[in-house]
């Protein structure tokens, strides 16, 4: 199981989590009658659920949708790691 180091929550608390990670590529078509205005999107849904129950916070359950390439579980974990860094980015701003 992949392990993610969470860069911190809104209060800046660091934690680690073991995640069950699944991903699936899908095609989203434009609405009927709008195909000339909008293109078809190739997206990947990444679903990560924490194994076990932490005592100091809620379980992690993330659903990410990306148009970045995800071909392997390592690619999915890389995207999840980027997502885990979001609090550092939001705090920086």
PDB file of C-alpha atoms in Angstrom:
ATOM      1  CA  UNK A   1       0.000   0.000   0.000  1.00  0.00           C
ATOM      2  CA  UNK A   2       1.303   3.476  -0.830  1.00  0.00           C
ATOM      3  CA  UNK A   3       2.284   5.691   2.080  1.00  0.00           C
ATOM      4  CA  UNK A   4       1.802   9.455   1.865  1.00  0.00           C
ATOM      5  CA  UNK A   5       3.335  12.076   4.127  1.00  0.00           C
ATOM      6  CA  UNK A   6       0.671  14.714   4.485  1.00  0.00           C
ATOM      7  CA  UNK A   7       2.294  18.144   4.410  1.00  0.00           C
ATOM      8  CA  UNK A   8      -0.101  19.302   7.066  1.00  0.00           C
ATOM      9  CA  UNK A   9      -3.676  20.315   7.594  1.00  0.00           C
ATOM     10  CA  UNK A  10      -5.137  23.780   8.100  1.00  0.00           C
ATOM     11  CA  UNK A  11      -3.354  23.989  11.474  1.00  0.00           C
ATOM     12  CA  UNK A  12      -0.051  22.795   9.963  1.00  0.00           C
ATOM     13  CA  UNK A  13      -0.070  19.384  11.696  1.00  0.00           C
ATOM     14  CA  UNK A  14       2.031  16.787   9.863  1.00  0.00           C
ATOM     15  CA  UNK A  15       0.913  13.174   9.581  1.00  0.00           C
ATOM     16  CA  UNK A  16       1.504  10.013   7.592  1.00  0.00           C
ATOM     17  CA  UNK A  17      -1.116   7.727   6.118  1.00  0.00           C
ATOM     18  CA  UNK A  18      -1.225   4.357   4.407  1.00  0.00           C
ATOM     19  CA  UNK A  19      -3.671   4.608   1.528  1.00  0.00           C
ATOM     20  CA  UNK A  20      -5.626   2.232  -0.654  1.00  0.00           C
ATOM     21  CA  UNK A  21      -5.283   3.870  -4.090  1.00  0.00           C
ATOM     22  CA  UNK A  22      -7.356   3.200  -7.195  1.00  0.00           C
ATOM     23  CA  UNK A  23      -7.468   5.098 -10.455  1.00  0.00           C
ATOM     24  CA  UNK A  24      -9.543   4.941 -13.610  1.00  0.00           C
ATOM     25  CA  UNK A  25      -9.298   6.809 -16.913  1.00  0.00           C
ATOM     26  CA  UNK A  26     -12.545   8.047 -18.410  1.00  0.00           C
ATOM     27  CA  UNK A  27     -13.805  10.038 -21.340  1.00  0.00           C
ATOM     28  CA  UNK A  28     -16.197  12.941 -20.733  1.00  0.00           C
ATOM     29  CA  UNK A  29     -18.139  13.946 -23.823  1.00  0.00           C
ATOM     30  CA  UNK A  30     -19.667  17.397 -24.323  1.00  0.00           C
ATOM     31  CA  UNK A  31     -23.434  17.795 -23.942  1.00  0.00           C
ATOM     32  CA  UNK A  32     -25.616  16.754 -26.861  1.00  0.00           C
ATOM     33  CA  UNK A  33     -25.689  19.553 -29.409  1.00  0.00           C
ATOM     34  CA  UNK A  34     -22.529  21.204 -28.014  1.00  0.00           C
ATOM     35  CA  UNK A  35     -19.858  18.954 -29.558  1.00  0.00           C
ATOM     36  CA  UNK A  36     -18.793  21.680 -31.995  1.00  0.00           C
ATOM     37  CA  UNK A  37     -18.219  24.134 -29.136  1.00  0.00           C
ATOM     38  CA  UNK A  38     -16.535  21.806 -26.631  1.00  0.00           C
ATOM     39  CA  UNK A  39     -14.016  19.002 -26.948  1.00  0.00           C
ATOM     40  CA  UNK A  40     -14.088  15.570 -25.377  1.00  0.00           C
ATOM     41  CA  UNK A  41     -12.022  15.386 -22.175  1.00  0.00           C
ATOM     42  CA  UNK A  42      -9.821  12.464 -21.192  1.00  0.00           C
ATOM     43  CA  UNK A  43      -9.631  12.495 -17.387  1.00  0.00           C
ATOM     44  CA  UNK A  44      -8.365  10.234 -14.638  1.00  0.00           C
ATOM     45  CA  UNK A  45     -10.163   9.817 -11.326  1.00  0.00           C
ATOM     46  CA  UNK A  46      -7.856   8.921  -8.432  1.00  0.00           C
ATOM     47  CA  UNK A  47      -9.520   7.588  -5.281  1.00  0.00           C
ATOM     48  CA  UNK A  48      -7.442   7.270  -2.102  1.00  0.00           C
ATOM     49  CA  UNK A  49      -8.817   5.938   1.185  1.00  0.00           C
ATOM     50  CA  UNK A  50      -6.772   5.714   4.368  1.00  0.00           C
ATOM     51  CA  UNK A  51      -6.400   2.308   5.980  1.00  0.00           C
ATOM     52  CA  UNK A  52      -7.009   2.276   9.726  1.00  0.00           C
ATOM     53  CA  UNK A  53      -8.487   4.985  11.930  1.00  0.00           C
ATOM     54  CA  UNK A  54      -6.224   7.797  13.169  1.00  0.00           C
ATOM     55  CA  UNK A  55      -6.976   9.009  16.681  1.00  0.00           C
ATOM     56  CA  UNK A  56      -6.318  12.705  16.120  1.00  0.00           C
ATOM     57  CA  UNK A  57      -8.136  13.382  12.829  1.00  0.00           C
ATOM     58  CA  UNK A  58     -10.658  12.076  10.312  1.00  0.00           C
ATOM     59  CA  UNK A  59      -9.719   9.371   7.830  1.00  0.00           C
ATOM     60  CA  UNK A  60      -8.331  10.567   4.521  1.00  0.00           C
ATOM     61  CA  UNK A  61     -10.739   9.968   1.661  1.00  0.00           C
ATOM     62  CA  UNK A  62      -9.707  11.859  -1.444  1.00  0.00           C
ATOM     63  CA  UNK A  63     -11.197  11.816  -4.932  1.00  0.00           C
ATOM     64  CA  UNK A  64      -9.038  13.715  -7.393  1.00  0.00           C
ATOM     65  CA  UNK A  65      -9.835  14.352 -11.049  1.00  0.00           C
ATOM     66  CA  UNK A  66      -6.937  15.237 -13.323  1.00  0.00           C
ATOM     67  CA  UNK A  67      -6.144  15.607 -16.980  1.00  0.00           C
ATOM     68  CA  UNK A  68      -2.481  14.828 -16.248  1.00  0.00           C
ATOM     69  CA  UNK A  69      -1.267  11.399 -17.390  1.00  0.00           C
ATOM     70  CA  UNK A  70      -1.709   8.556 -14.893  1.00  0.00           C
ATOM     71  CA  UNK A  71      -0.419   5.286 -16.324  1.00  0.00           C
ATOM     72  CA  UNK A  72       0.820   3.534 -13.169  1.00  0.00           C
ATOM     73  CA  UNK A  73       0.150   3.449  -9.442  1.00  0.00           C
ATOM     74  CA  UNK A  74       3.357   5.472  -9.014  1.00  0.00           C
ATOM     75  CA  UNK A  75       1.868   8.211 -11.218  1.00  0.00           C
ATOM     76  CA  UNK A  76      -1.280   8.218  -9.072  1.00  0.00           C
ATOM     77  CA  UNK A  77       0.754   8.419  -5.849  1.00  0.00           C
ATOM     78  CA  UNK A  78       2.766  11.320  -7.313  1.00  0.00           C
ATOM     79  CA  UNK A  79      -0.468  13.258  -7.928  1.00  0.00           C
ATOM     80  CA  UNK A  80      -1.662  12.443  -4.397  1.00  0.00           C
ATOM     81  CA  UNK A  81       1.644  13.681  -2.983  1.00  0.00           C
ATOM     82  CA  UNK A  82       1.195  16.963  -4.836  1.00  0.00           C
ATOM     83  CA  UNK A  83      -2.315  17.229  -3.406  1.00  0.00           C
ATOM     84  CA  UNK A  84      -0.981  16.564   0.103  1.00  0.00           C
ATOM     85  CA  UNK A  85       1.274  19.619  -0.285  1.00  0.00           C
ATOM     86  CA  UNK A  86      -1.685  21.939  -0.843  1.00  0.00           C
ATOM     87  CA  UNK A  87      -1.655  23.350   2.715  1.00  0.00           C
ATOM     88  CA  UNK A  88       1.919  24.552   2.303  1.00  0.00           C
ATOM     89  CA  UNK A  89       0.923  26.289  -0.918  1.00  0.00           C
ATOM     90  CA  UNK A  90      -2.251  27.793   0.564  1.00  0.00           C
ATOM     91  CA  UNK A  91      -0.360  28.964   3.657  1.00  0.00           C
ATOM     92  CA  UNK A  92       2.316  30.551   1.461  1.00  0.00           C
ATOM     93  CA  UNK A  93      -0.271  32.737  -0.264  1.00  0.00           C
TER      94      UNK A  93
END
